[in-house]
């Protein structure tokens, strides 16, 4: 079973930047879509960004387009989320997730992901 470990969260002022990393165990990382989701206090978990197995396709939540960039390094079995111009409404626990099946596609649907990390806290102060 794959294990996902997020890192890179923290406290930052509005307008600042953070880069989240998610390291995956297992030798089939490059076969699967990866995604980032987040959950703010009192809210349901929501999709943030996704990247296809090859890295050739990406898709974002509208409110983060132009500010966040998802990328992956298949040689290092790691997916990244570069977050720039952070806003207080970006405050949440951020989770990375691996798709449940192989293929070069993207998906914002939580039900298509079956492996999740433990989450990393991102707090943006105003």
CSV table of N, CA, C and O in Angstrom, one decimal:
chain,number,residue,atom,x,y,z
A,1,UNK,N,0.8,-1.2,0.0
A,1,UNK,CA,0.0,0.0,0.0
A,1,UNK,C,0.9,1.2,0.0
A,1,UNK,O,1.9,1.3,0.7
A,2,UNK,N,0.5,2.2,-0.8
A,2,UNK,CA,1.3,3.4,-0.9
A,2,UNK,C,1.1,4.3,0.4
A,2,UNK,O,0.1,4.3,1.0
A,3,UNK,N,2.2,4.9,0.8
A,3,UNK,CA,2.2,5.9,1.9
A,3,UNK,C,2.5,7.3,1.3
A,3,UNK,O,3.5,7.4,0.5
A,4,UNK,N,1.8,8.3,1.7
A,4,UNK,CA,2.0,9.6,1.3
A,4,UNK,C,2.3,10.5,2.5
A,4,UNK,O,1.6,10.5,3.5
A,5,UNK,N,3.4,11.3,2.4
A,5,UNK,CA,3.8,12.1,3.5
A,5,UNK,C,4.0,13.5,3.0
A,5,UNK,O,4.8,13.8,2.2
A,6,UNK,N,3.1,14.4,3.5
A,6,UNK,CA,3.2,15.9,3.2
A,6,UNK,C,4.1,16.6,4.1
A,6,UNK,O,4.3,16.2,5.2
A,7,UNK,N,4.7,17.7,3.5
A,7,UNK,CA,5.5,18.6,4.3
A,7,UNK,C,5.5,20.0,3.7
A,7,UNK,O,5.0,20.1,2.5
A,8,UNK,N,6.0,21.0,4.4
A,8,UNK,CA,6.1,22.3,3.8
A,8,UNK,C,5.1,23.3,4.3
A,8,UNK,O,5.1,24.5,3.9
A,9,UNK,N,4.1,22.8,5.1
A,9,UNK,CA,3.1,23.8,5.6
A,9,UNK,C,3.7,24.7,6.6
A,9,UNK,O,4.9,24.6,7.1
A,10,UNK,N,2.9,25.7,7.0
A,10,UNK,CA,3.4,26.6,8.1
A,10,UNK,C,2.5,27.9,8.1
A,10,UNK,O,1.4,27.9,7.6
A,11,UNK,N,3.0,28.9,8.8
A,11,UNK,CA,2.4,30.2,9.0
A,11,UNK,C,3.0,31.2,8.1
A,11,UNK,O,4.3,31.3,8.1
A,12,UNK,N,2.2,31.9,7.3
A,12,UNK,CA,2.8,32.9,6.4
A,12,UNK,C,1.8,34.1,6.3
A,12,UNK,O,0.6,33.9,6.6
A,13,UNK,N,2.3,35.2,6.1
A,13,UNK,CA,1.5,36.4,5.9
A,13,UNK,C,0.8,36.4,4.6
A,13,UNK,O,1.3,35.8,3.6
A,14,UNK,N,-0.3,37.1,4.5
A,14,UNK,CA,-1.0,37.3,3.2
A,14,UNK,C,0.0,37.8,2.2
A,14,UNK,O,0.8,38.7,2.5
A,15,UNK,N,-0.1,37.3,1.0
A,15,UNK,CA,0.9,37.7,-0.1
A,15,UNK,C,2.1,36.9,-0.2
A,15,UNK,O,2.9,37.0,-1.1
A,16,UNK,N,2.3,36.0,0.8
A,16,UNK,CA,3.5,35.2,0.9
A,16,UNK,C,3.4,33.9,0.1
A,16,UNK,O,2.4,33.7,-0.6
A,17,UNK,N,4.4,33.1,0.2
A,17,UNK,CA,4.5,31.8,-0.6
A,17,UNK,C,4.9,30.7,0.3
A,17,UNK,O,5.6,30.8,1.3
A,18,UNK,N,4.4,29.5,-0.1
A,18,UNK,CA,4.8,28.2,0.5
A,18,UNK,C,4.9,27.2,-0.6
A,18,UNK,O,4.2,27.3,-1.6
A,19,UNK,N,5.7,26.2,-0.4
A,19,UNK,CA,5.7,25.1,-1.3
A,19,UNK,C,5.5,23.8,-0.5
A,19,UNK,O,6.3,23.5,0.4
A,20,UNK,N,4.4,23.1,-0.8
A,20,UNK,CA,4.1,21.8,-0.2
A,20,UNK,C,4.8,20.7,-1.0
A,20,UNK,O,4.8,20.8,-2.2
A,21,UNK,N,5.2,19.7,-0.3
A,21,UNK,CA,5.7,18.5,-1.0
A,21,UNK,C,5.0,17.3,-0.4
A,21,UNK,O,4.5,17.3,0.7
A,22,UNK,N,4.9,16.3,-1.3
A,22,UNK,CA,4.2,15.0,-0.9
A,22,UNK,C,5.1,13.9,-1.4
A,22,UNK,O,5.1,13.7,-2.7
A,23,UNK,N,5.7,13.2,-0.5
A,23,UNK,CA,6.6,12.1,-0.9
A,23,UNK,C,5.8,10.8,-0.8
A,23,UNK,O,5.1,10.5,0.2
A,24,UNK,N,5.9,10.0,-1.9
A,24,UNK,CA,5.1,8.7,-2.0
A,24,UNK,C,6.1,7.5,-1.9
A,24,UNK,O,7.2,7.5,-2.5
A,25,UNK,N,5.6,6.5,-1.2
A,25,UNK,CA,6.4,5.2,-1.2
A,25,UNK,C,5.9,4.4,-2.4
A,25,UNK,O,4.9,4.7,-3.0
A,26,UNK,N,6.6,3.3,-2.6
A,26,UNK,CA,6.1,2.4,-3.7
A,26,UNK,C,6.8,2.7,-5.0
A,26,UNK,O,7.2,3.9,-5.3
A,27,UNK,N,6.7,1.8,-5.9
A,27,UNK,CA,7.5,1.9,-7.2
A,27,UNK,C,6.6,2.3,-8.4
A,27,UNK,O,7.0,2.4,-9.5
A,28,UNK,N,5.3,2.5,-8.1
A,28,UNK,CA,4.4,2.8,-9.3
A,28,UNK,C,3.8,4.2,-9.2
A,28,UNK,O,2.8,4.5,-9.8
A,29,UNK,N,4.5,5.1,-8.6
A,29,UNK,CA,4.1,6.5,-8.4
A,29,UNK,C,3.8,7.1,-9.8
A,29,UNK,O,2.8,7.8,-10.0
A,30,UNK,N,4.6,6.8,-10.8
A,30,UNK,CA,4.5,7.5,-12.1
A,30,UNK,C,3.3,7.0,-12.9
A,30,UNK,O,3.0,7.6,-13.9
A,31,UNK,N,2.6,6.0,-12.4
A,31,UNK,CA,1.5,5.5,-13.2
A,31,UNK,C,0.1,6.2,-12.8
A,31,UNK,O,-0.9,6.0,-13.5
A,32,UNK,N,0.2,7.0,-11.7
A,32,UNK,CA,-1.1,7.5,-11.2
A,32,UNK,C,-1.2,9.0,-11.1
A,32,UNK,O,-0.3,9.8,-10.9
A,33,UNK,N,-2.5,9.4,-11.3
A,33,UNK,CA,-2.8,10.8,-11.1
A,33,UNK,C,-2.6,11.2,-9.6
A,33,UNK,O,-2.8,10.3,-8.8
A,34,UNK,N,-2.2,12.4,-9.4
A,34,UNK,CA,-2.1,12.9,-8.0
A,34,UNK,C,-2.9,14.2,-7.8
A,34,UNK,O,-3.1,14.9,-8.8
A,35,UNK,N,-3.3,14.4,-6.6
A,35,UNK,CA,-4.1,15.6,-6.4
A,35,UNK,C,-3.8,16.2,-5.0
A,35,UNK,O,-3.2,15.5,-4.1
A,36,UNK,N,-4.1,17.5,-4.9
A,36,UNK,CA,-4.1,18.2,-3.6
A,36,UNK,C,-5.5,18.6,-3.3
A,36,UNK,O,-6.2,19.1,-4.1
A,37,UNK,N,-5.9,18.4,-2.0
A,37,UNK,CA,-7.2,18.8,-1.5
A,37,UNK,C,-6.9,19.6,-0.2
A,37,UNK,O,-5.8,19.6,0.3
A,38,UNK,N,-7.9,20.3,0.2
A,38,UNK,CA,-7.8,21.1,1.5
A,38,UNK,C,-9.1,21.1,2.3
A,38,UNK,O,-10.1,20.9,1.7
A,39,UNK,N,-8.9,21.2,3.6
A,39,UNK,CA,-10.1,21.3,4.4
A,39,UNK,C,-9.9,22.4,5.5
A,39,UNK,O,-9.0,22.4,6.3
A,40,UNK,N,-10.7,23.4,5.4
A,40,UNK,CA,-10.7,24.5,6.3
A,40,UNK,C,-11.6,24.2,7.5
A,40,UNK,O,-12.5,23.4,7.4
A,41,UNK,N,-11.4,24.9,8.6
A,41,UNK,CA,-12.2,24.6,9.8
A,41,UNK,C,-13.6,24.8,9.6
A,41,UNK,O,-14.1,25.8,9.0
A,42,UNK,N,-14.4,23.8,9.9
A,42,UNK,CA,-15.9,23.8,9.8
A,42,UNK,C,-16.4,23.7,8.4
A,42,UNK,O,-17.6,23.8,8.1
A,43,UNK,N,-15.5,23.3,7.4
A,43,UNK,CA,-15.9,23.1,6.0
A,43,UNK,C,-15.5,21.7,5.6
A,43,UNK,O,-14.7,21.1,6.1
A,44,UNK,N,-16.2,21.3,4.5
A,44,UNK,CA,-15.9,20.1,3.9
A,44,UNK,C,-14.5,20.2,3.1
A,44,UNK,O,-14.1,21.2,2.6
A,45,UNK,N,-13.9,19.0,2.9
A,45,UNK,CA,-12.7,19.0,2.1
A,45,UNK,C,-13.0,19.3,0.7
A,45,UNK,O,-14.1,18.9,0.1
A,46,UNK,N,-12.1,20.1,0.0
A,46,UNK,CA,-12.4,20.5,-1.3
A,46,UNK,C,-11.1,20.3,-2.2
A,46,UNK,O,-10.0,20.3,-1.7
A,47,UNK,N,-11.4,20.1,-3.5
A,47,UNK,CA,-10.3,19.9,-4.4
A,47,UNK,C,-9.5,21.2,-4.6
A,47,UNK,O,-10.1,22.3,-4.6
A,48,UNK,N,-8.2,21.1,-4.8
A,48,UNK,CA,-7.4,22.2,-5.1
A,48,UNK,C,-6.7,22.1,-6.4
A,48,UNK,O,-6.8,23.0,-7.3
A,49,UNK,N,-6.0,21.0,-6.7
A,49,UNK,CA,-5.3,20.9,-7.9
A,49,UNK,C,-5.0,19.4,-8.2
A,49,UNK,O,-4.9,18.6,-7.3
A,50,UNK,N,-4.8,19.1,-9.5
A,50,UNK,CA,-4.5,17.7,-9.9
A,50,UNK,C,-3.5,17.7,-11.0
A,50,UNK,O,-3.5,18.6,-11.8
A,51,UNK,N,-2.8,16.6,-11.1
A,51,UNK,CA,-1.8,16.5,-12.2
A,51,UNK,C,-1.8,15.0,-12.7
A,51,UNK,O,-1.9,14.1,-11.9
A,52,UNK,N,-1.7,14.9,-14.0
A,52,UNK,CA,-1.8,13.5,-14.6
A,52,UNK,C,-0.5,12.8,-14.3
A,52,UNK,O,0.5,13.3,-13.8
A,53,UNK,N,-0.5,11.5,-14.6
A,53,UNK,CA,0.6,10.6,-14.3
A,53,UNK,C,1.9,11.1,-15.0
A,53,UNK,O,3.0,11.1,-14.4
A,54,UNK,N,1.8,11.6,-16.2
A,54,UNK,CA,3.0,12.1,-17.0
A,54,UNK,C,3.4,13.5,-16.6
A,54,UNK,O,4.5,13.9,-16.9
A,55,UNK,N,2.4,14.2,-15.9
A,55,UNK,CA,2.7,15.6,-15.6
A,55,UNK,C,2.3,16.5,-16.7
A,55,UNK,O,2.4,17.7,-16.6
A,56,UNK,N,1.7,16.0,-17.8
A,56,UNK,CA,1.4,16.8,-18.9
A,56,UNK,C,0.1,17.5,-18.8
A,56,UNK,O,-0.2,18.4,-19.6
A,57,UNK,N,-0.8,17.1,-17.9
A,57,UNK,CA,-2.1,17.7,-17.7
A,57,UNK,C,-2.2,18.1,-16.3
A,57,UNK,O,-1.9,17.4,-15.3
A,58,UNK,N,-2.8,19.3,-16.1
A,58,UNK,CA,-3.1,19.8,-14.8
A,58,UNK,C,-4.5,20.5,-14.8
A,58,UNK,O,-5.0,20.9,-15.8
A,59,UNK,N,-5.0,20.6,-13.6
A,59,UNK,CA,-6.4,21.2,-13.5
A,59,UNK,C,-6.4,21.8,-12.1
A,59,UNK,O,-6.0,21.2,-11.1
A,60,UNK,N,-7.1,23.0,-12.0
A,60,UNK,CA,-7.1,23.8,-10.7
A,60,UNK,C,-8.5,24.2,-10.3
A,60,UNK,O,-9.3,24.5,-11.1
A,61,UNK,N,-8.6,24.4,-9.0
A,61,UNK,CA,-9.8,25.1,-8.5
A,61,UNK,C,-9.7,26.5,-9.0
A,61,UNK,O,-8.6,27.1,-9.0
A,62,UNK,N,-10.9,27.1,-9.4
A,62,UNK,CA,-10.8,28.4,-10.0
A,62,UNK,C,-10.2,29.5,-9.1
A,62,UNK,O,-9.4,30.3,-9.6
A,63,UNK,N,-10.4,29.4,-7.8
A,63,UNK,CA,-9.9,30.4,-6.9
A,63,UNK,C,-8.4,30.4,-6.7
A,63,UNK,O,-7.8,31.3,-6.1
A,64,UNK,N,-7.7,29.3,-7.1
A,64,UNK,CA,-6.3,29.3,-7.0
A,64,UNK,C,-5.5,29.4,-8.3
A,64,UNK,O,-4.3,29.4,-8.4
A,65,UNK,N,-6.3,29.4,-9.4
A,65,UNK,CA,-5.7,29.5,-10.7
A,65,UNK,C,-4.8,30.8,-10.8
A,65,UNK,O,-5.2,31.9,-10.4
A,66,UNK,N,-3.6,30.7,-11.3
A,66,UNK,CA,-2.7,31.8,-11.5
A,66,UNK,C,-1.9,32.0,-10.2
A,66,UNK,O,-0.9,32.8,-10.2
A,67,UNK,N,-2.2,31.4,-9.1
A,67,UNK,CA,-1.5,31.5,-7.8
A,67,UNK,C,-0.8,30.3,-7.4
A,67,UNK,O,0.3,30.3,-6.9
A,68,UNK,N,-1.4,29.1,-7.7
A,68,UNK,CA,-0.9,27.8,-7.3
A,68,UNK,C,-0.4,27.1,-8.5
A,68,UNK,O,-1.0,27.2,-9.6
A,69,UNK,N,0.6,26.3,-8.4
A,69,UNK,CA,1.1,25.4,-9.4
A,69,UNK,C,1.4,24.1,-8.9
A,69,UNK,O,2.2,23.9,-7.9
A,70,UNK,N,0.8,23.1,-9.5
A,70,UNK,CA,1.1,21.7,-9.1
A,70,UNK,C,2.2,21.1,-10.1
A,70,UNK,O,2.1,21.4,-11.3
A,71,UNK,N,3.1,20.3,-9.6
A,71,UNK,CA,4.1,19.7,-10.4
A,71,UNK,C,4.5,18.4,-9.8
A,71,UNK,O,4.1,18.1,-8.6
A,72,UNK,N,5.2,17.6,-10.5
A,72,UNK,CA,5.6,16.3,-10.0
A,72,UNK,C,7.0,15.9,-10.5
A,72,UNK,O,7.4,16.3,-11.6
A,73,UNK,N,7.7,15.1,-9.7
A,73,UNK,CA,9.0,14.6,-10.1
A,73,UNK,C,8.9,13.1,-9.9
A,73,UNK,O,9.0,12.6,-8.8
A,74,UNK,N,8.6,12.4,-11.0
A,74,UNK,CA,8.4,11.0,-10.9
A,74,UNK,C,9.6,10.2,-10.5
A,74,UNK,O,9.5,9.1,-9.9
A,75,UNK,N,10.8,10.7,-10.8
A,75,UNK,CA,12.0,10.1,-10.4
A,75,UNK,C,12.2,10.1,-8.8
A,75,UNK,O,12.8,9.2,-8.3
A,76,UNK,N,11.6,11.1,-8.2
A,76,UNK,CA,11.7,11.2,-6.8
A,76,UNK,C,10.4,10.8,-6.1
A,76,UNK,O,10.2,10.9,-4.9
A,77,UNK,N,9.4,10.4,-6.9
A,77,UNK,CA,8.1,10.0,-6.3
A,77,UNK,C,7.5,11.1,-5.4
A,77,UNK,O,7.0,10.8,-4.3
A,78,UNK,N,7.5,12.3,-5.9
A,78,UNK,CA,7.1,13.5,-5.2
A,78,UNK,C,6.2,14.4,-6.0
A,78,UNK,O,6.5,14.6,-7.2
A,79,UNK,N,5.2,14.9,-5.4
A,79,UNK,CA,4.4,15.9,-6.0
A,79,UNK,C,4.4,17.2,-5.2
A,79,UNK,O,4.6,17.1,-4.0
A,80,UNK,N,4.4,18.3,-5.9
A,80,UNK,CA,4.6,19.6,-5.2
A,80,UNK,C,3.3,20.5,-5.4
A,80,UNK,O,2.6,20.3,-6.4
A,81,UNK,N,3.2,21.4,-4.5
A,81,UNK,CA,2.2,22.5,-4.7
A,81,UNK,C,2.8,23.8,-4.4
A,81,UNK,O,3.1,24.1,-3.2
A,82,UNK,N,3.2,24.6,-5.4
A,82,UNK,CA,3.7,25.9,-5.1
A,82,UNK,C,2.6,26.9,-5.0
A,82,UNK,O,1.8,27.0,-5.9
A,83,UNK,N,2.6,27.5,-3.8
A,83,UNK,CA,1.4,28.5,-3.5
A,83,UNK,C,2.0,29.9,-3.4
A,83,UNK,O,2.8,30.1,-2.5
A,84,UNK,N,1.6,30.7,-4.3
A,84,UNK,CA,2.0,32.1,-4.2
A,84,UNK,C,0.9,33.1,-4.0
A,84,UNK,O,-0.3,32.7,-4.1
A,85,UNK,N,1.2,34.3,-3.5
A,85,UNK,CA,0.1,35.3,-3.3
A,85,UNK,C,-1.0,34.7,-2.4
A,85,UNK,O,-2.2,34.8,-2.7
A,86,UNK,N,-0.5,34.1,-1.3
A,86,UNK,CA,-1.5,33.4,-0.4
A,86,UNK,C,-2.5,34.4,0.2
A,86,UNK,O,-2.1,35.5,0.5
A,87,UNK,N,-3.7,33.9,0.4
A,87,UNK,CA,-4.7,34.7,1.0
A,87,UNK,C,-5.2,34.0,2.3
A,87,UNK,O,-5.1,32.8,2.4
A,88,UNK,N,-5.8,34.8,3.2
A,88,UNK,CA,-6.3,34.2,4.5
A,88,UNK,C,-7.3,33.0,4.2
A,88,UNK,O,-7.3,32.1,4.9
A,89,UNK,N,-8.1,33.2,3.1
A,89,UNK,CA,-9.0,32.1,2.8
A,89,UNK,C,-8.4,30.8,2.3
A,89,UNK,O,-9.0,29.8,2.1
A,90,UNK,N,-7.1,30.8,2.1
A,90,UNK,CA,-6.3,29.6,1.8
A,90,UNK,C,-6.0,28.8,3.0
A,90,UNK,O,-5.5,27.7,2.9
A,91,UNK,N,-6.2,29.3,4.2
A,91,UNK,CA,-5.9,28.6,5.4
A,91,UNK,C,-6.7,27.3,5.5
A,91,UNK,O,-7.9,27.3,5.4
A,92,UNK,N,-6.0,26.2,5.7
A,92,UNK,CA,-6.6,24.9,5.7
A,92,UNK,C,-5.6,23.9,6.0
A,92,UNK,O,-4.4,24.2,6.0
A,93,UNK,N,-6.0,22.7,6.2
A,93,UNK,CA,-5.1,21.5,6.2
A,93,UNK,C,-5.1,21.0,4.8
A,93,UNK,O,-6.2,20.8,4.2
A,94,UNK,N,-3.9,20.8,4.2
A,94,UNK,CA,-3.8,20.4,2.8
A,94,UNK,C,-3.3,18.9,2.8
A,94,UNK,O,-2.4,18.5,3.5
A,95,UNK,N,-4.0,18.2,2.0
A,95,UNK,CA,-3.8,16.8,1.8
A,95,UNK,C,-3.4,16.4,0.4
A,95,UNK,O,-4.0,17.0,-0.6
A,96,UNK,N,-2.4,15.5,0.2
A,96,UNK,CA,-2.2,15.0,-1.1
A,96,UNK,C,-2.9,13.6,-1.2
A,96,UNK,O,-3.1,13.0,-0.2
A,97,UNK,N,-3.2,13.2,-2.4
A,97,UNK,CA,-3.9,12.0,-2.6
A,97,UNK,C,-3.5,11.4,-3.9
A,97,UNK,O,-3.1,12.1,-4.9
A,98,UNK,N,-3.5,10.0,-4.0
A,98,UNK,CA,-3.2,9.3,-5.2
A,98,UNK,C,-4.4,8.7,-5.8
A,98,UNK,O,-5.3,8.2,-5.1
A,99,UNK,N,-4.5,8.8,-7.1
A,99,UNK,CA,-5.7,8.2,-7.8
A,99,UNK,C,-5.8,6.7,-7.6
A,99,UNK,O,-4.8,6.0,-7.3
A,100,UNK,N,-7.0,6.2,-7.7
A,100,UNK,CA,-7.2,4.7,-7.5
A,100,UNK,C,-6.9,3.9,-8.7
A,100,UNK,O,-6.8,2.6,-8.5
A,101,UNK,N,-6.7,4.5,-9.8
A,101,UNK,CA,-6.3,3.7,-11.0
A,101,UNK,C,-5.3,4.4,-11.9
A,101,UNK,O,-5.2,5.6,-11.8
A,102,UNK,N,-4.6,3.6,-12.6
A,102,UNK,CA,-3.5,4.2,-13.5
A,102,UNK,C,-4.1,4.9,-14.7
A,102,UNK,O,-5.3,4.6,-15.0
A,103,UNK,N,-3.3,5.7,-15.3
A,103,UNK,CA,-3.8,6.4,-16.5
A,103,UNK,C,-3.4,7.8,-16.5
A,103,UNK,O,-3.2,8.4,-15.5
A,104,UNK,N,-3.3,8.4,-17.7
A,104,UNK,CA,-2.8,9.8,-17.9
A,104,UNK,C,-3.9,10.7,-18.0
A,104,UNK,O,-4.3,11.2,-19.1
A,105,UNK,N,-4.6,11.0,-16.9
A,105,UNK,CA,-5.7,11.9,-16.8
A,105,UNK,C,-5.7,12.7,-15.6
A,105,UNK,O,-4.9,12.5,-14.7
A,106,UNK,N,-6.6,13.7,-15.5
A,106,UNK,CA,-6.7,14.4,-14.3
A,106,UNK,C,-8.1,14.3,-13.7
A,106,UNK,O,-9.1,14.0,-14.5
A,107,UNK,N,-8.3,14.5,-12.4
A,107,UNK,CA,-9.6,14.4,-11.8
A,107,UNK,C,-9.7,15.3,-10.6
A,107,UNK,O,-8.8,15.3,-9.8
A,108,UNK,N,-10.8,16.0,-10.5
A,108,UNK,CA,-11.1,16.8,-9.3
A,108,UNK,C,-12.0,16.0,-8.3
A,108,UNK,O,-12.4,16.5,-7.3
A,109,UNK,N,-12.4,14.8,-8.7
A,109,UNK,CA,-13.4,14.0,-7.9
A,109,UNK,C,-12.7,13.3,-6.8
A,109,UNK,O,-11.9,12.4,-7.0
A,110,UNK,N,-13.1,13.6,-5.6
A,110,UNK,CA,-12.5,13.0,-4.4
A,110,UNK,C,-12.6,11.4,-4.4
A,110,UNK,O,-11.7,10.7,-4.0
A,111,UNK,N,-13.7,11.0,-4.9
A,111,UNK,CA,-14.0,9.5,-4.9
A,111,UNK,C,-13.1,8.7,-5.8
A,111,UNK,O,-13.0,7.5,-5.7
A,112,UNK,N,-12.4,9.4,-6.7
A,112,UNK,CA,-11.4,8.7,-7.6
A,112,UNK,C,-10.0,8.6,-6.9
A,112,UNK,O,-9.1,8.1,-7.6
A,113,UNK,N,-9.9,9.1,-5.7
A,113,UNK,CA,-8.6,9.0,-5.0
A,113,UNK,C,-8.7,8.0,-3.8
A,113,UNK,O,-9.7,8.1,-3.1
A,114,UNK,N,-7.8,7.1,-3.7
A,114,UNK,CA,-8.0,6.1,-2.6
A,114,UNK,C,-6.8,6.1,-1.6
A,114,UNK,O,-6.9,5.3,-0.7
A,115,UNK,N,-5.8,6.9,-1.8
A,115,UNK,CA,-4.7,6.9,-0.8
A,115,UNK,C,-4.5,8.4,-0.4
A,115,UNK,O,-4.4,9.2,-1.3
A,116,UNK,N,-4.4,8.6,0.9
A,116,UNK,CA,-4.3,10.0,1.4
A,116,UNK,C,-3.2,10.2,2.4
A,116,UNK,O,-2.9,9.2,3.1
A,117,UNK,N,-2.6,11.3,2.4
A,117,UNK,CA,-1.6,11.7,3.4
A,117,UNK,C,-2.2,12.1,4.6
A,117,UNK,O,-3.5,12.2,4.7
A,118,UNK,N,-1.4,12.5,5.6
A,118,UNK,CA,-1.9,12.8,6.9
A,118,UNK,C,-2.3,14.3,7.0
A,118,UNK,O,-3.0,14.8,7.9
A,119,UNK,N,-1.9,15.1,6.0
A,119,UNK,CA,-2.2,16.5,5.9
A,119,UNK,C,-1.1,17.4,6.5
A,119,UNK,O,-0.3,17.0,7.4
A,120,UNK,N,-1.0,18.6,6.0
A,120,UNK,CA,-0.1,19.6,6.6
A,120,UNK,C,-0.9,20.9,6.7
A,120,UNK,O,-1.6,21.3,5.8
A,121,UNK,N,-0.7,21.6,7.8
A,121,UNK,CA,-1.4,22.8,8.1
A,121,UNK,C,-0.8,24.0,7.4
A,121,UNK,O,0.4,24.2,7.5
A,122,UNK,N,-1.6,24.8,6.7
A,122,UNK,CA,-1.2,26.1,6.1
A,122,UNK,C,-2.1,27.1,6.7
A,122,UNK,O,-3.3,27.1,6.7
A,123,UNK,N,-1.5,28.1,7.3
A,123,UNK,CA,-2.2,29.2,8.0
A,123,UNK,C,-1.7,30.5,7.4
A,123,UNK,O,-0.5,30.8,7.4
A,124,UNK,N,-2.6,31.3,6.8
A,124,UNK,CA,-2.3,32.6,6.2
A,124,UNK,C,-2.9,33.7,7.1
A,124,UNK,O,-4.1,33.8,7.2
A,125,UNK,N,-2.0,34.6,7.6
A,125,UNK,CA,-2.5,35.7,8.4
A,125,UNK,C,-2.7,36.9,7.6
A,125,UNK,O,-2.0,37.2,6.6
A,126,UNK,N,-3.7,37.7,8.0
A,126,UNK,CA,-4.0,38.9,7.3
A,126,UNK,C,-3.2,40.1,7.8
A,126,UNK,O,-2.5,40.0,8.8
